[in-house]
Amino acid sequence: MATSAPRWARTAARTTYALLGLSLLATAFFAYLYLHRDRPHPGHTERAGWAPLLLACCATALFTAAAVFKPYLLTVRRCALMATAATLVFATGIGVTWHVVAHDRITDTIVGTPLLTRRDASDFLTKTLPGVPLRQIPTGVFVQSSKFTSPEEVEVSGYVWQRYGKDIPESSMGVVFPEATDGYDEVQEAYDTKSTDGRRLKGWHFKVTLRQDFNYKHYPLDKQNVWLRMWSKATFTNDVLVPDFAAYPPWEYGRIGLDQDTVTSGWTPYYTGWSFGMHDYTMTQGLTDWDKPFKSAPELYFNVGMERQWAGPMVGRLIQSFFISAVMFLALFVFTKDDGKNPRFGFSAWTAISFAVTLLLVVVVDQQQIREIAGDTSLTYLEYLAISQYIVITGIFANAILLGTDTNRRLLEWRDNMLATLLYWPVLVGLFFAFTVMVFAG
C-alpha cells in the first residue's frame, strides 16, 4: 500500500497550484493591457508594458514546472528537473528582453524639438520668438561616414550646404560646428553656384570630431544619438538656420540625408532627424552689454540615431562568462563533507577560499575591460553579469566555509552538498534576468 505524501508536501502542492492560478490571471491581465495599446509610447516603436507581461509569463512557466515536476517531494531527479526548467525560463526571459530592446527604434534621444516639415520650423520660430525679424537660411546636410574614436568622441564627415536669398549678406554665409574639437579647419568650400530656383547655393565638405555625452547604460544593446549642432557664420545675430526640407523627400524617421554606403564601424544608423535647440548663455559674445540671460536664436541640429552591432560584443562576453561560470559550477562537486572523498579531492576551507579569490580576480579583470570600452562612470548592462557572478562566488565561498566547519547542517549534508549544486544555475541566470529587466524596463 502506497504511503501518502507528508502534510507539508500536500500544503506545498496546494500553494503551487494557487500561485499558478494567480500567475495565469496576471498573464491574461497584462496581455490584455499590452495588446490593446493603440500605438507604441512616444519615441519608441515597441509598445510599453512588455516587462510586466514578461514577468507574468515567466512566473506562469515556473509554477507550471513546479506543478509538473513536484520538487517539493525532495527527490534529486525532481529537483534537478525543476532547476533545469527554472534556468531555461530565466534564459528565455533574457532572450525575449534582448529581442524587444534590439528591435525598439527609439527616437526620443533627439536633441530639443523635432522638426519634420517646414511648417514645424515656422511654427516653432513664431512661437519662440514672436515679432522678432529673422533671416532664415535653409541648410542641408549629407553624412557620408561616422566613427566613434573614443567613448566620448565621434568623427563625422560629409557635406553641408545653404541656399541664400538676396537679403542674406556675405558675412552670414557659412556654417559653424561649435562642438567640433578641432576647430573649423576641417570645413572646406566644395561649390558655389545657383540652385534651380535662382538662389545662390554654397556647399562645404566637413570632417569634424565631436565630443558629446553618450549614455552607455545599456551597453552593448545601447543606441546613441550623434548630432551635428550648427550655427550661422554670423553667430548670435538674427540669422537662424532652418532645415532645407525642399532638398529631401518627405521627411520621416529613416536614413534620409545619409550616404547609402555610409561607413560606421561597429554601428548601424537607423534614423535621422532635424531639431531646434534653445540655449541660454551667460555672456553676449560682446554684441551688447550684459542685461539679462542672453538667449540666442534657435540652434539647428541634425540628429543621427545609431545602434550598436551588439551580437559580437555580447556573444564574446557570454562565452567567456560561461566558461568562468562552468568552472565555478564544477568546483561545487569538489566541496564535500564526506571524509572518504577528501583524500581524492584534497578539499579544505583554505583551498576553497583561494579558488574563490582566483575566480573573483578573473571576473574583476573582465569587468574592467567592459568599463574601458564604455568609458562611462555609471554601470553598464553587461557589468551586471559580472555582479551576478560576484554574488554567486560569494555564495560558493560561504558554502565552502560552512562545509569546512564541524557543525551539522542538514541542508548542506543532503546528498553531499546537492542543494548548492542544484541552485547554482537557477540563481546565476535568475540574477542576470532580474538585472536585465531592471535595466531595460526602468
CSV table of C-alpha atoms in Angstrom, one decimal:
chain,number,residue,atom,x,y,z
A,1,MET,CA,0.0,0.0,0.0
A,2,ALA,CA,1.5,3.3,-1.0
A,3,THR,CA,2.2,5.8,1.7
A,4,SER,CA,0.6,9.3,1.4
A,5,ALA,CA,2.8,12.4,0.9
A,6,PRO,CA,3.7,14.3,4.1
A,7,ARG,CA,1.4,17.0,5.2
A,8,TRP,CA,3.9,19.8,4.3
A,9,ALA,CA,4.2,18.3,0.8
A,10,ARG,CA,0.5,18.5,0.3
A,11,THR,CA,0.5,22.1,1.5
A,12,ALA,CA,3.3,22.9,-0.9
A,13,ALA,CA,1.3,21.3,-3.7
A,14,ARG,CA,-1.8,23.4,-2.9
A,15,THR,CA,0.3,26.5,-2.7
A,16,THR,CA,1.9,25.8,-6.1
A,17,TYR,CA,-1.5,25.4,-7.8
A,18,ALA,CA,-2.8,28.6,-6.1
A,19,LEU,CA,0.2,30.6,-7.3
A,20,LEU,CA,-0.1,29.1,-10.8
A,21,GLY,CA,-3.7,30.3,-11.0
A,22,LEU,CA,-2.8,33.8,-9.9
A,23,SER,CA,0.1,33.9,-12.4
A,24,LEU,CA,-2.3,32.8,-15.2
A,25,LEU,CA,-4.7,35.6,-14.2
A,26,ALA,CA,-1.8,38.1,-14.1
A,27,THR,CA,-0.6,37.0,-17.5
A,28,ALA,CA,-4.1,37.4,-19.1
A,29,PHE,CA,-4.5,40.8,-17.5
A,30,PHE,CA,-1.1,42.2,-18.6
A,31,ALA,CA,-1.5,40.6,-22.1
A,32,TYR,CA,-4.8,42.4,-22.5
A,33,LEU,CA,-3.3,45.7,-21.5
A,34,TYR,CA,-0.3,45.2,-23.8
A,35,LEU,CA,-2.3,44.1,-26.9
A,36,HIS,CA,-4.9,46.8,-26.5
A,37,ARG,CA,-2.5,49.7,-26.6
A,38,ASP,CA,-3.3,51.7,-29.8
A,39,ARG,CA,0.3,52.5,-30.6
A,40,PRO,CA,3.8,52.4,-29.0
A,41,HIS,CA,4.7,55.0,-26.5
A,42,PRO,CA,6.2,58.3,-27.9
A,43,GLY,CA,9.7,58.0,-29.2
A,44,HIS,CA,9.6,54.2,-29.4
A,45,THR,CA,8.5,51.6,-31.9
A,46,GLU,CA,7.8,48.9,-29.3
A,47,ARG,CA,4.7,49.0,-27.1
A,48,ALA,CA,5.1,49.9,-23.4
A,49,GLY,CA,4.1,47.3,-20.8
A,50,TRP,CA,6.2,44.4,-22.1
A,51,ALA,CA,8.1,44.0,-18.8
A,52,PRO,CA,5.0,43.1,-16.5
A,53,LEU,CA,3.8,40.8,-19.2
A,54,LEU,CA,7.2,39.1,-19.5
A,55,LEU,CA,7.4,38.7,-15.7
A,56,ALA,CA,3.9,37.2,-15.5
A,57,CYS,CA,4.7,34.8,-18.3
A,58,CYS,CA,7.9,33.7,-16.5
A,59,ALA,CA,6.0,33.2,-13.2
A,60,THR,CA,3.4,31.1,-15.0
A,61,ALA,CA,6.1,28.9,-16.6
A,62,LEU,CA,7.9,28.5,-13.3
A,63,PHE,CA,4.8,27.4,-11.4
A,64,THR,CA,3.7,25.2,-14.2
A,65,ALA,CA,7.1,23.4,-14.0
A,66,ALA,CA,6.7,23.2,-10.2
A,67,ALA,CA,3.2,21.6,-10.6
A,68,VAL,CA,4.6,19.1,-13.2
A,69,PHE,CA,7.9,18.1,-11.6
A,70,LYS,CA,6.9,18.5,-7.9
A,71,PRO,CA,10.3,19.5,-6.5
A,72,TYR,CA,8.7,19.7,-3.0
A,73,LEU,CA,8.9,15.9,-2.8
A,74,LEU,CA,12.7,16.4,-2.5
A,75,THR,CA,14.0,13.7,-4.8
A,76,VAL,CA,17.2,14.5,-6.7
A,77,ARG,CA,15.6,13.9,-10.1
A,78,ARG,CA,12.6,16.1,-9.4
A,79,CYS,CA,14.7,18.9,-8.0
A,80,ALA,CA,17.2,18.7,-10.9
A,81,LEU,CA,14.3,18.9,-13.4
A,82,MET,CA,12.9,21.9,-11.6
A,83,ALA,CA,16.3,23.6,-11.5
A,84,THR,CA,16.8,23.0,-15.3
A,85,ALA,CA,13.3,24.3,-16.0
A,86,ALA,CA,13.9,27.5,-13.9
A,87,THR,CA,17.3,28.1,-15.7
A,88,LEU,CA,15.6,27.8,-19.1
A,89,VAL,CA,12.8,30.1,-18.1
A,90,PHE,CA,15.2,32.8,-16.9
A,91,ALA,CA,17.4,32.4,-20.0
A,92,THR,CA,14.3,32.7,-22.3
A,93,GLY,CA,13.3,35.8,-20.4
A,94,ILE,CA,16.7,37.3,-21.1
A,95,GLY,CA,16.5,36.5,-24.7
A,96,VAL,CA,13.0,38.0,-25.1
A,97,THR,CA,14.2,41.2,-23.4
A,98,TRP,CA,17.1,41.4,-25.8
A,99,HIS,CA,14.7,40.9,-28.8
A,100,VAL,CA,12.4,43.7,-27.6
A,101,VAL,CA,15.2,46.2,-26.9
A,102,ALA,CA,17.1,45.4,-30.1
A,103,HIS,CA,14.0,46.0,-32.2
A,104,ASP,CA,12.9,49.2,-30.5
A,105,ARG,CA,13.8,52.0,-32.8
A,106,ILE,CA,13.8,54.8,-30.3
A,107,THR,CA,13.8,58.4,-31.5
A,108,ASP,CA,13.3,60.2,-28.1
A,109,THR,CA,17.0,60.9,-28.0
A,110,ILE,CA,16.7,63.7,-30.5
A,111,VAL,CA,18.0,67.0,-29.1
A,112,GLY,CA,15.4,69.7,-28.5
A,113,THR,CA,12.2,69.9,-30.5
A,114,PRO,CA,12.0,67.6,-33.6
A,115,LEU,CA,11.1,69.1,-37.0
A,116,LEU,CA,9.5,67.0,-39.8
A,117,THR,CA,8.2,69.8,-42.1
A,118,ARG,CA,8.9,73.4,-43.0
A,119,ARG,CA,5.6,74.2,-41.1
A,120,ASP,CA,7.1,72.7,-37.9
A,121,ALA,CA,10.1,75.0,-38.2
A,122,SER,CA,8.0,78.1,-38.9
A,123,ASP,CA,5.5,77.4,-36.1
A,124,PHE,CA,8.4,76.9,-33.7
A,125,LEU,CA,10.1,80.2,-34.6
A,126,THR,CA,6.8,82.1,-34.5
A,127,LYS,CA,6.0,80.7,-31.0
A,128,THR,CA,9.5,81.1,-29.6
A,129,LEU,CA,10.5,84.5,-31.0
A,130,PRO,CA,7.2,86.3,-31.8
A,131,GLY,CA,7.6,89.6,-33.6
A,132,VAL,CA,11.4,89.2,-34.0
A,133,PRO,CA,12.7,89.8,-37.5
A,134,LEU,CA,14.7,86.7,-38.5
A,135,ARG,CA,16.7,85.9,-41.6
A,136,GLN,CA,16.1,82.2,-42.3
A,137,ILE,CA,18.9,80.4,-44.1
A,138,PRO,CA,17.9,76.9,-45.5
A,139,THR,CA,20.6,74.5,-44.6
A,140,GLY,CA,21.0,70.8,-45.6
A,141,VAL,CA,23.4,68.0,-44.5
A,142,PHE,CA,24.6,64.8,-46.2
A,143,VAL,CA,26.5,62.5,-43.9
A,144,GLN,CA,29.0,60.1,-45.6
A,145,SER,CA,30.7,58.4,-42.6
A,146,SER,CA,30.9,58.4,-38.8
A,147,LYS,CA,33.2,56.7,-36.5
A,148,PHE,CA,33.5,56.5,-32.7
A,149,THR,CA,37.1,57.3,-31.9
A,150,SER,CA,36.6,57.2,-28.1
A,151,PRO,CA,33.7,56.7,-25.7
A,152,GLU,CA,33.1,60.5,-25.7
A,153,GLU,CA,34.1,61.4,-29.3
A,154,VAL,CA,32.8,60.7,-32.7
A,155,GLU,CA,34.2,61.7,-36.1
A,156,VAL,CA,31.7,62.7,-38.7
A,157,SER,CA,32.3,63.6,-42.4
A,158,GLY,CA,30.0,64.7,-45.3
A,159,TYR,CA,28.6,67.8,-46.9
A,160,VAL,CA,26.6,70.8,-45.7
A,161,TRP,CA,25.0,73.4,-48.0
A,162,GLN,CA,23.0,76.6,-47.7
A,163,ARG,CA,20.7,78.5,-50.1
A,164,TYR,CA,20.6,82.3,-49.8
A,165,GLY,CA,18.0,84.9,-50.7
A,166,LYS,CA,19.0,88.4,-51.7
A,167,ASP,CA,18.6,89.6,-48.1
A,168,ILE,CA,21.5,87.4,-46.8
A,169,PRO,CA,24.8,89.3,-46.6
A,170,GLU,CA,28.1,87.6,-47.4
A,171,SER,CA,29.1,87.7,-43.7
A,172,SER,CA,26.2,85.4,-42.8
A,173,MET,CA,27.1,82.7,-45.4
A,174,GLY,CA,28.7,79.7,-43.8
A,175,VAL,CA,28.1,77.1,-41.1
A,176,VAL,CA,30.0,76.7,-37.8
A,177,PHE,CA,30.1,73.4,-35.8
A,178,PRO,CA,30.6,74.8,-32.3
A,179,GLU,CA,31.1,71.4,-30.7
A,180,ALA,CA,34.0,70.4,-33.0
A,181,THR,CA,37.1,69.7,-31.0
A,182,ASP,CA,39.4,70.5,-34.0
A,183,GLY,CA,38.0,74.0,-34.6
A,184,TYR,CA,36.8,74.9,-38.1
A,185,ASP,CA,39.8,74.0,-40.1
A,186,GLU,CA,38.1,70.8,-41.4
A,187,VAL,CA,35.3,72.7,-43.2
A,188,GLN,CA,36.3,73.4,-46.9
A,189,GLU,CA,34.2,75.0,-49.6
A,190,ALA,CA,33.2,72.5,-52.2
A,191,TYR,CA,31.0,74.5,-54.6
A,192,ASP,CA,29.4,77.9,-55.1
A,193,THR,CA,26.7,78.1,-57.7
A,194,LYS,CA,22.9,78.7,-58.2
A,195,SER,CA,20.1,76.3,-57.4
A,196,THR,CA,17.2,75.8,-59.8
A,197,ASP,CA,15.1,78.4,-58.0
A,198,GLY,CA,17.7,81.1,-58.8
A,199,ARG,CA,19.0,81.4,-55.2
A,200,ARG,CA,22.7,81.2,-54.5
A,201,LEU,CA,23.9,77.8,-53.4
A,202,LYS,CA,27.1,77.2,-51.4
A,203,GLY,CA,28.3,73.8,-50.2
A,204,TRP,CA,31.2,72.7,-48.0
A,205,HIS,CA,32.8,69.4,-47.2
A,206,PHE,CA,33.4,68.8,-43.5
A,207,LYS,CA,35.2,66.3,-41.4
A,208,VAL,CA,34.9,67.1,-37.7
A,209,THR,CA,35.5,65.3,-34.4
A,210,LEU,CA,32.6,66.0,-32.0
A,211,ARG,CA,32.9,65.5,-28.2
A,212,GLN,CA,29.5,64.5,-26.9
A,213,ASP,CA,27.9,63.0,-23.8
A,214,PHE,CA,26.8,59.4,-24.7
A,215,ASN,CA,24.9,57.1,-22.3
A,216,TYR,CA,26.3,53.6,-22.2
A,217,LYS,CA,23.9,52.3,-19.5
A,218,HIS,CA,22.5,49.7,-22.0
A,219,TYR,CA,25.9,48.6,-23.5
A,220,PRO,CA,26.1,46.5,-25.7
A,221,LEU,CA,22.4,47.0,-26.6
A,222,ASP,CA,22.8,50.7,-26.5
A,223,LYS,CA,21.5,53.2,-29.0
A,224,GLN,CA,23.2,56.6,-29.3
A,225,ASN,CA,22.2,59.9,-30.9
A,226,VAL,CA,25.1,61.6,-32.8
A,227,TRP,CA,24.2,65.2,-33.5
A,228,LEU,CA,25.6,68.0,-35.7
A,229,ARG,CA,25.0,71.3,-33.9
A,230,MET,CA,25.2,74.2,-36.3
A,231,TRP,CA,25.5,77.9,-36.0
A,232,SER,CA,25.3,80.6,-38.7
A,233,LYS,CA,28.6,82.2,-39.7
A,234,ALA,CA,27.2,85.4,-38.2
A,235,THR,CA,26.8,83.9,-34.8
A,236,PHE,CA,24.5,85.5,-32.2
A,237,THR,CA,22.6,87.6,-34.7
A,238,ASN,CA,19.1,87.3,-36.0
A,239,ASP,CA,20.2,84.8,-38.6
A,240,VAL,CA,18.6,81.4,-38.0
A,241,LEU,CA,19.4,78.2,-39.8
A,242,VAL,CA,16.4,76.1,-40.8
A,243,PRO,CA,16.3,72.7,-42.5
A,244,ASP,CA,16.3,72.7,-46.3
A,245,PHE,CA,13.4,70.3,-46.5
A,246,ALA,CA,12.9,71.1,-50.2
A,247,ALA,CA,16.2,69.2,-50.9
A,248,TYR,CA,14.9,65.9,-49.4
A,249,PRO,CA,11.9,63.6,-49.9
A,250,PRO,CA,9.0,63.9,-47.4
A,251,TRP,CA,10.8,63.6,-44.1
A,252,GLU,CA,10.3,60.5,-41.9
A,253,TYR,CA,12.5,58.8,-39.3
A,254,GLY,CA,14.5,56.7,-41.8
A,255,ARG,CA,18.0,57.2,-43.3
A,256,ILE,CA,17.3,60.4,-45.2
A,257,GLY,CA,20.4,62.5,-45.5
A,258,LEU,CA,22.8,59.6,-45.2
A,259,ASP,CA,25.0,58.1,-47.9
A,260,GLN,CA,23.7,54.6,-48.8
A,261,ASP,CA,27.2,53.3,-48.3
A,262,THR,CA,27.7,55.2,-45.0
A,263,VAL,CA,30.8,53.8,-43.2
A,264,THR,CA,30.0,53.3,-39.5
A,265,SER,CA,32.4,50.8,-37.9
A,266,GLY,CA,30.6,48.7,-35.3
A,267,TRP,CA,27.4,50.8,-35.6
A,268,THR,CA,24.3,50.9,-37.8
A,269,PRO,CA,22.4,54.2,-38.4
A,270,TYR,CA,18.7,53.7,-38.2
A,271,TYR,CA,17.1,57.2,-38.2
A,272,THR,CA,17.9,60.9,-39.0
A,273,GLY,CA,16.0,63.9,-37.9
A,274,TRP,CA,16.2,67.7,-37.6
A,275,SER,CA,15.5,69.6,-34.5
A,276,PHE,CA,15.8,73.1,-32.9
A,277,GLY,CA,17.5,73.5,-29.6
A,278,MET,CA,17.4,76.6,-27.3
A,279,HIS,CA,20.2,77.7,-25.1
A,280,ASP,CA,20.6,80.5,-22.5
A,281,TYR,CA,24.1,81.9,-22.4
A,282,THR,CA,25.9,83.7,-19.5
A,283,MET,CA,27.7,86.1,-22.0
A,284,THR,CA,26.7,88.1,-25.0
A,285,GLN,CA,29.7,87.4,-27.3
A,286,GLY,CA,30.4,91.1,-27.0
A,287,LEU,CA,27.4,92.1,-29.2
A,288,THR,CA,25.8,94.0,-26.4
A,289,ASP,CA,26.3,94.9,-22.7
A,290,TRP,CA,25.0,92.3,-20.2
A,291,ASP,CA,21.5,93.0,-19.1
A,292,LYS,CA,19.9,89.6,-18.6
A,293,PRO,CA,20.5,86.0,-19.6
A,294,PHE,CA,21.3,86.1,-23.3
A,295,LYS,CA,19.1,83.9,-25.4
A,296,SER,CA,20.3,83.1,-28.9
A,297,ALA,CA,18.1,82.3,-31.9
A,298,PRO,CA,17.2,78.6,-32.1
A,299,GLU,CA,20.2,76.4,-33.0
A,300,LEU,CA,19.8,73.8,-35.7
A,301,TYR,CA,20.6,70.1,-35.0
A,302,PHE,CA,20.9,67.2,-37.4
A,303,ASN,CA,20.5,64.0,-35.4
A,304,VAL,CA,21.6,60.5,-36.5
A,305,GLY,CA,20.4,57.6,-34.4
A,306,MET,CA,23.0,54.8,-34.1
A,307,GLU,CA,22.5,51.3,-32.8
A,308,ARG,CA,25.5,49.2,-31.8
A,309,GLN,CA,26.1,46.0,-33.7
A,310,TRP,CA,25.7,44.1,-30.4
A,311,ALA,CA,26.0,40.4,-31.4
A,312,GLY,CA,29.8,40.4,-31.4
A,313,PRO,CA,30.4,42.1,-28.1
A,314,MET,CA,27.6,40.2,-26.4
A,315,VAL,CA,28.4,36.7,-27.6
A,316,GLY,CA,32.1,37.2,-26.9
A,317,ARG,CA,31.4,38.2,-23.3
A,318,LEU,CA,28.8,35.5,-22.8
A,319,ILE,CA,31.2,32.7,-23.9
A,320,GLN,CA,33.9,34.0,-21.6
A,321,SER,CA,31.5,34.3,-18.7
A,322,PHE,CA,30.0,30.9,-19.4
A,323,PHE,CA,33.4,29.1,-19.1
A,324,ILE,CA,34.1,31.0,-15.8
A,325,SER,CA,30.7,30.0,-14.5
A,326,ALA,CA,31.2,26.4,-15.6
A,327,VAL,CA,34.5,26.3,-13.6
A,328,MET,CA,32.7,27.6,-10.6
A,329,PHE,CA,29.9,25.0,-11.0
A,330,LEU,CA,32.4,22.1,-11.3
A,331,ALA,CA,34.0,23.3,-8.1
A,332,LEU,CA,30.8,22.5,-6.2
A,333,PHE,CA,31.5,18.8,-6.9
A,334,VAL,CA,34.8,19.1,-5.1
A,335,PHE,CA,33.5,20.8,-2.0
A,336,THR,CA,32.4,18.0,0.3
A,337,LYS,CA,32.0,16.9,3.9
A,338,ASP,CA,32.5,13.2,3.0
A,339,ASP,CA,35.7,12.2,4.7
A,340,GLY,CA,36.0,9.4,2.2
A,341,LYS,CA,36.2,11.8,-0.7
A,342,ASN,CA,38.6,14.3,0.9
A,343,PRO,CA,41.8,12.4,0.1
A,344,ARG,CA,40.8,12.3,-3.6
A,345,PHE,CA,39.7,15.9,-3.9
A,346,GLY,CA,42.0,17.5,-1.4
A,347,PHE,CA,39.2,19.7,-0.1
A,348,SER,CA,39.9,22.2,2.6
A,349,ALA,CA,38.4,25.5,3.6
A,350,TRP,CA,41.7,27.3,2.6
A,351,THR,CA,41.6,25.7,-0.8
A,352,ALA,CA,38.1,26.8,-1.4
A,353,ILE,CA,38.9,30.4,-0.3
A,354,SER,CA,41.9,30.5,-2.7
A,355,PHE,CA,39.8,29.2,-5.6
A,356,ALA,CA,37.0,31.7,-4.9
A,357,VAL,CA,39.5,34.6,-4.8
A,358,THR,CA,41.1,33.5,-8.1
A,359,LEU,CA,37.8,33.4,-9.9
A,360,LEU,CA,36.9,36.8,-8.4
A,361,LEU,CA,40.0,38.3,-9.8
A,362,VAL,CA,39.2,36.9,-13.3
A,363,VAL,CA,35.7,38.4,-13.2
A,364,VAL,CA,37.1,41.8,-12.0
A,365,VAL,CA,39.5,41.9,-14.9
A,366,ASP,CA,36.7,41.1,-17.3
A,367,GLN,CA,34.5,43.8,-15.8
A,368,GLN,CA,37.4,46.3,-16.1
A,369,GLN,CA,37.7,45.6,-19.8
A,370,ILE,CA,34.0,46.4,-20.2
A,371,ARG,CA,34.4,49.7,-18.4
A,372,GLU,CA,37.3,50.7,-20.7
A,373,ILE,CA,35.1,50.1,-23.7
A,374,ALA,CA,32.1,52.1,-22.4
A,375,GLY,CA,34.2,54.7,-20.6
A,376,ASP,CA,31.2,55.8,-18.5
A,377,THR,CA,31.0,56.4,-14.8
A,378,SER,CA,27.7,54.6,-14.5
A,379,LEU,CA,27.2,50.8,-14.5
A,380,THR,CA,26.6,49.3,-18.0
A,381,TYR,CA,24.2,46.5,-18.6
A,382,LEU,CA,26.9,43.9,-19.3
A,383,GLU,CA,28.5,44.6,-15.9
A,384,TYR,CA,25.5,43.2,-14.2
A,385,LEU,CA,26.6,39.8,-15.5
A,386,ALA,CA,29.8,40.3,-13.5
A,387,ILE,CA,27.8,41.4,-10.5
A,388,SER,CA,25.7,38.2,-10.7
A,389,GLN,CA,28.9,36.3,-10.7
A,390,TYR,CA,30.2,38.2,-7.7
A,391,ILE,CA,27.1,37.2,-5.8
A,392,VAL,CA,27.4,33.6,-6.8
A,393,ILE,CA,31.1,33.4,-6.0
A,394,THR,CA,30.3,34.9,-2.6
A,395,GLY,CA,27.8,32.1,-2.1
A,396,ILE,CA,30.3,29.5,-3.1
A,397,PHE,CA,32.7,30.9,-0.7
A,398,ALA,CA,30.2,30.8,2.1
A,399,ASN,CA,29.2,27.3,1.2
A,400,ALA,CA,32.8,26.1,1.4
A,401,ILE,CA,33.3,27.8,4.7
A,402,LEU,CA,30.2,26.1,6.2
A,403,LEU,CA,31.3,22.8,4.8
A,404,GLY,CA,34.7,23.2,6.5
A,405,THR,CA,33.2,23.7,9.9
A,406,ASP,CA,32.3,20.9,12.3
A,407,THR,CA,28.7,22.0,12.7
A,408,ASN,CA,26.0,19.7,11.2
A,409,ARG,CA,23.6,21.4,8.8
A,410,ARG,CA,21.1,19.0,7.2
A,411,LEU,CA,20.6,21.1,4.1
A,412,LEU,CA,24.3,21.1,3.3
A,413,GLU,CA,24.7,17.4,4.1
A,414,TRP,CA,21.7,16.5,1.9
A,415,ARG,CA,23.2,14.3,-0.8
A,416,ASP,CA,26.7,15.8,0.0
A,417,ASN,CA,26.1,19.4,-0.9
A,418,MET,CA,23.5,18.7,-3.6
A,419,LEU,CA,21.4,21.7,-2.7
A,420,ALA,CA,24.1,24.2,-3.7
A,421,THR,CA,24.7,22.3,-6.9
A,422,LEU,CA,21.0,22.4,-7.8
A,423,LEU,CA,20.6,26.1,-7.0
A,424,TYR,CA,23.7,27.2,-8.8
A,425,TRP,CA,22.5,27.8,-12.4
A,426,PRO,CA,18.9,29.0,-11.5
A,427,VAL,CA,20.4,31.6,-9.1
A,428,LEU,CA,23.1,32.8,-11.5
A,429,VAL,CA,20.8,33.0,-14.6
A,430,GLY,CA,17.9,34.3,-12.4
A,431,LEU,CA,20.0,37.1,-11.1
A,432,PHE,CA,21.1,38.2,-14.5
A,433,PHE,CA,17.4,38.0,-15.7
A,434,ALA,CA,16.4,40.2,-12.8
A,435,PHE,CA,19.1,42.8,-13.6
A,436,THR,CA,18.1,42.6,-17.3
A,437,VAL,CA,14.5,43.5,-16.6
A,438,MET,CA,15.6,46.2,-14.1
A,439,VAL,CA,18.0,47.9,-16.6
A,440,PHE,CA,15.8,47.9,-19.7
A,441,ALA,CA,12.3,48.3,-18.1
A,442,GLY,CA,13.4,51.1,-15.7
